[in-house]
Amino acid sequence: MHGDRMVSNKALARQLGVRSVKPCNPAIAQKHSGYRVGGTSPFGVKKPLPVYVEQTILTLDWILINAGRRGLLMHISPSLLTNMLQAQPIFAAIAK
């Protein structure tokens, strides 16, 4: 998601075909990802997790993404999200 927007849980759940979605409890997020909340990266997680990317992110030349620690960002091509993580594009209608 673009950094200046928020995800609509209701719209995201609709797109994923599930009843509901909600933010993960920080302790559970850390257990599954290996990262502390605020520095969670989709790269190098403990357990394989599905990755979703708002589709217009993929049209950008580059993005900044968490690199595993609060305040640490990496500059990457958005295509790495789909090429390396098999991130699934979702539609902007989930933003508010």
PDB file of N, CA, C and O in Angstrom, residues 55-87:
ATOM      1  N   GLN A  55      -1.913  -2.695  -6.624  1.00  0.00           N
ATOM      2  CA  GLN A  55      -1.465  -2.816  -8.021  1.00  0.00           C
ATOM      3  C   GLN A  55      -0.722  -1.608  -8.564  1.00  0.00           C
ATOM      4  O   GLN A  55       0.198  -1.755  -9.370  1.00  0.00           O
ATOM      5  N   THR A  56      -1.055  -0.384  -8.145  1.00  0.00           N
ATOM      6  CA  THR A  56      -0.364   0.782  -8.697  1.00  0.00           C
ATOM      7  C   THR A  56       1.067   0.907  -8.181  1.00  0.00           C
ATOM      8  O   THR A  56       1.878   1.599  -8.781  1.00  0.00           O
ATOM      9  N   ILE A  57       1.396   0.210  -7.095  1.00  0.00           N
ATOM     10  CA  ILE A  57       2.776   0.178  -6.605  1.00  0.00           C
ATOM     11  C   ILE A  57       3.684  -0.411  -7.694  1.00  0.00           C
ATOM     12  O   ILE A  57       4.818   0.011  -7.879  1.00  0.00           O
ATOM     13  N   LEU A  58       3.166  -1.373  -8.427  1.00  0.00           N
ATOM     14  CA  LEU A  58       3.960  -2.065  -9.437  1.00  0.00           C
ATOM     15  C   LEU A  58       4.300  -1.189 -10.638  1.00  0.00           C
ATOM     16  O   LEU A  58       5.165  -1.546 -11.437  1.00  0.00           O
ATOM     17  N   THR A  59       3.671  -0.030 -10.779  1.00  0.00           N
ATOM     18  CA  THR A  59       3.960   0.879 -11.892  1.00  0.00           C
ATOM     19  C   THR A  59       5.066   1.879 -11.545  1.00  0.00           C
ATOM     20  O   THR A  59       5.525   2.603 -12.416  1.00  0.00           O
ATOM     21  N   LEU A  60       5.490   1.897 -10.290  1.00  0.00           N
ATOM     22  CA  LEU A  60       6.524   2.843  -9.860  1.00  0.00           C
ATOM     23  C   LEU A  60       7.908   2.350 -10.262  1.00  0.00           C
ATOM     24  O   LEU A  60       8.128   1.151 -10.432  1.00  0.00           O
ATOM     25  N   ASP A  61       8.853   3.275 -10.412  1.00  0.00           N
ATOM     26  CA  ASP A  61      10.231   2.907 -10.746  1.00  0.00           C
ATOM     27  C   ASP A  61      10.930   2.243  -9.567  1.00  0.00           C
ATOM     28  O   ASP A  61      11.741   1.341  -9.760  1.00  0.00           O
ATOM     29  N   TRP A  62      10.651   2.711  -8.356  1.00  0.00           N
ATOM     30  CA  TRP A  62      11.267   2.163  -7.154  1.00  0.00           C
ATOM     31  C   TRP A  62      10.381   2.453  -5.956  1.00  0.00           C
ATOM     32  O   TRP A  62       9.509   3.326  -6.018  1.00  0.00           O
ATOM     33  N   ILE A  63      10.599   1.704  -4.887  1.00  0.00           N
ATOM     34  CA  ILE A  63       9.864   1.914  -3.635  1.00  0.00           C
ATOM     35  C   ILE A  63      10.837   1.776  -2.471  1.00  0.00           C
ATOM     36  O   ILE A  63      11.926   1.227  -2.615  1.00  0.00           O
ATOM     37  N   LEU A  64      10.417   2.281  -1.324  1.00  0.00           N
ATOM     38  CA  LEU A  64      11.130   2.055  -0.071  1.00  0.00           C
ATOM     39  C   LEU A  64      10.292   1.074   0.730  1.00  0.00           C
ATOM     40  O   LEU A  64       9.074   1.215   0.811  1.00  0.00           O
ATOM     41  N   ILE A  65      10.946   0.072   1.309  1.00  0.00           N
ATOM     42  CA  ILE A  65      10.234  -0.957   2.053  1.00  0.00           C
ATOM     43  C   ILE A  65      11.021  -1.286   3.315  1.00  0.00           C
ATOM     44  O   ILE A  65      12.249  -1.156   3.340  1.00  0.00           O
ATOM     45  N   ASN A  66      10.322  -1.682   4.363  1.00  0.00           N
ATOM     46  CA  ASN A  66      11.009  -2.047   5.604  1.00  0.00           C
ATOM     47  C   ASN A  66      12.047  -3.122   5.328  1.00  0.00           C
ATOM     48  O   ASN A  66      11.815  -4.054   4.569  1.00  0.00           O
ATOM     49  N   ALA A  67      13.177  -2.981   6.031  1.00  0.00           N
ATOM     50  CA  ALA A  67      14.295  -3.904   5.819  1.00  0.00           C
ATOM     51  C   ALA A  67      14.629  -4.695   7.071  1.00  0.00           C
ATOM     52  O   ALA A  67      15.762  -5.108   7.264  1.00  0.00           O
ATOM     53  N   GLY A  68      13.651  -4.892   7.962  1.00  0.00           N
ATOM     54  CA  GLY A  68      13.852  -5.777   9.096  1.00  0.00           C
ATOM     55  C   GLY A  68      14.131  -5.111  10.424  1.00  0.00           C
ATOM     56  O   GLY A  68      14.337  -5.797  11.414  1.00  0.00           O
ATOM     57  N   ARG A  69      14.146  -3.790  10.452  1.00  0.00           N
ATOM     58  CA  ARG A  69      14.374  -3.072  11.704  1.00  0.00           C
ATOM     59  C   ARG A  69      13.693  -1.716  11.598  1.00  0.00           C
ATOM     60  O   ARG A  69      13.660  -1.121  10.517  1.00  0.00           O
ATOM     61  N   ARG A  70      13.165  -1.226  12.684  1.00  0.00           N
ATOM     62  CA  ARG A  70      12.522   0.087  12.668  1.00  0.00           C
ATOM     63  C   ARG A  70      13.494   1.138  12.156  1.00  0.00           C
ATOM     64  O   ARG A  70      14.638   1.215  12.593  1.00  0.00           O
ATOM     65  N   GLY A  71      13.029   1.932  11.207  1.00  0.00           N
ATOM     66  CA  GLY A  71      13.846   3.001  10.654  1.00  0.00           C
ATOM     67  C   GLY A  71      14.805   2.569   9.560  1.00  0.00           C
ATOM     68  O   GLY A  71      15.482   3.399   8.969  1.00  0.00           O
ATOM     69  N   LEU A  72      14.884   1.273   9.277  1.00  0.00           N
ATOM     70  CA  LEU A  72      15.774   0.779   8.226  1.00  0.00           C
ATOM     71  C   LEU A  72      14.935   0.439   6.996  1.00  0.00           C
ATOM     72  O   LEU A  72      14.081  -0.449   7.039  1.00  0.00           O
ATOM     73  N   LEU A  73      15.173   1.167   5.925  1.00  0.00           N
ATOM     74  CA  LEU A  73      14.425   0.972   4.689  1.00  0.00           C
ATOM     75  C   LEU A  73      15.368   0.560   3.577  1.00  0.00           C
ATOM     76  O   LEU A  73      16.548   0.920   3.580  1.00  0.00           O
ATOM     77  N   MET A  74      14.849  -0.195   2.616  1.00  0.00           N
ATOM     78  CA  MET A  74      15.647  -0.514   1.439  1.00  0.00           C
ATOM     79  C   MET A  74      14.928   0.007   0.203  1.00  0.00           C
ATOM     80  O   MET A  74      13.704   0.042   0.136  1.00  0.00           O
ATOM     81  N   HIS A  75      15.715   0.406  -0.753  1.00  0.00           N
ATOM     82  CA  HIS A  75      15.267   0.980  -2.019  1.00  0.00           C
ATOM     83  C   HIS A  75      15.280  -0.157  -3.033  1.00  0.00           C
ATOM     84  O   HIS A  75      16.334  -0.727  -3.301  1.00  0.00           O
ATOM     85  N   ILE A  76      14.099  -0.541  -3.551  1.00  0.00           N
ATOM     86  CA  ILE A  76      14.029  -1.681  -4.475  1.00  0.00           C
ATOM     87  C   ILE A  76      13.102  -1.378  -5.640  1.00  0.00           C
ATOM     88  O   ILE A  76      12.286  -0.457  -5.590  1.00  0.00           O
ATOM     89  N   SER A  77      13.227  -2.183  -6.657  1.00  0.00           N
ATOM     90  CA  SER A  77      12.272  -2.165  -7.757  1.00  0.00           C
ATOM     91  C   SER A  77      11.033  -2.927  -7.298  1.00  0.00           C
ATOM     92  O   SER A  77      11.155  -4.021  -6.736  1.00  0.00           O
ATOM     93  N   PRO A  78       9.828  -2.392  -7.522  1.00  0.00           N
ATOM     94  CA  PRO A  78       8.618  -3.115  -7.112  1.00  0.00           C
ATOM     95  C   PRO A  78       8.490  -4.497  -7.749  1.00  0.00           C
ATOM     96  O   PRO A  78       7.847  -5.373  -7.191  1.00  0.00           O
ATOM     97  N   SER A  79       9.140  -4.705  -8.879  1.00  0.00           N
ATOM     98  CA  SER A  79       9.047  -6.017  -9.537  1.00  0.00           C
ATOM     99  C   SER A  79       9.637  -7.128  -8.665  1.00  0.00           C
ATOM    100  O   SER A  79       9.281  -8.291  -8.828  1.00  0.00           O
ATOM    101  N   LEU A  80      10.526  -6.777  -7.710  1.00  0.00           N
ATOM    102  CA  LEU A  80      11.057  -7.794  -6.803  1.00  0.00           C
ATOM    103  C   LEU A  80       9.948  -8.415  -5.954  1.00  0.00           C
ATOM    104  O   LEU A  80      10.040  -9.576  -5.557  1.00  0.00           O
ATOM    105  N   LEU A  81       8.913  -7.643  -5.681  1.00  0.00           N
ATOM    106  CA  LEU A  81       7.807  -8.165  -4.874  1.00  0.00           C
ATOM    107  C   LEU A  81       7.106  -9.312  -5.587  1.00  0.00           C
ATOM    108  O   LEU A  81       6.783 -10.326  -4.977  1.00  0.00           O
ATOM    109  N   THR A  82       6.895  -9.143  -6.882  1.00  0.00           N
ATOM    110  CA  THR A  82       6.212 -10.206  -7.626  1.00  0.00           C
ATOM    111  C   THR A  82       7.185 -11.300  -8.054  1.00  0.00           C
ATOM    112  O   THR A  82       6.852 -12.479  -8.022  1.00  0.00           O
ATOM    113  N   ASN A  83       8.410 -10.930  -8.420  1.00  0.00           N
ATOM    114  CA  ASN A  83       9.389 -11.917  -8.899  1.00  0.00           C
ATOM    115  C   ASN A  83       9.926 -12.805  -7.778  1.00  0.00           C
ATOM    116  O   ASN A  83      10.086 -14.006  -7.968  1.00  0.00           O
ATOM    117  N   MET A  84      10.253 -12.209  -6.635  1.00  0.00           N
ATOM    118  CA  MET A  84      10.874 -12.986  -5.559  1.00  0.00           C
ATOM    119  C   MET A  84       9.873 -13.511  -4.535  1.00  0.00           C
ATOM    120  O   MET A  84      10.076 -14.564  -3.951  1.00  0.00           O
ATOM    121  N   LEU A  85       8.806 -12.750  -4.300  1.00  0.00           N
ATOM    122  CA  LEU A  85       7.860 -13.110  -3.241  1.00  0.00           C
ATOM    123  C   LEU A  85       6.528 -13.602  -3.773  1.00  0.00           C
ATOM    124  O   LEU A  85       5.648 -13.951  -2.997  1.00  0.00           O
ATOM    125  N   GLN A  86       6.354 -13.592  -5.081  1.00  0.00           N
ATOM    126  CA  GLN A  86       5.079 -13.957  -5.701  1.00  0.00           C
ATOM    127  C   GLN A  86       3.930 -13.136  -5.110  1.00  0.00           C
ATOM    128  O   GLN A  86       2.829 -13.643  -4.878  1.00  0.00           O
ATOM    129  N   ALA A  87       4.210 -11.851  -4.849  1.00  0.00           N
ATOM    130  CA  ALA A  87       3.178 -10.958  -4.318  1.00  0.00           C
ATOM    131  C   ALA A  87       2.008 -10.887  -5.294  1.00  0.00           C
ATOM    132  O   ALA A  87       2.204 -10.809  -6.503  1.00  0.00           O
TER     133      ALA A  87
END
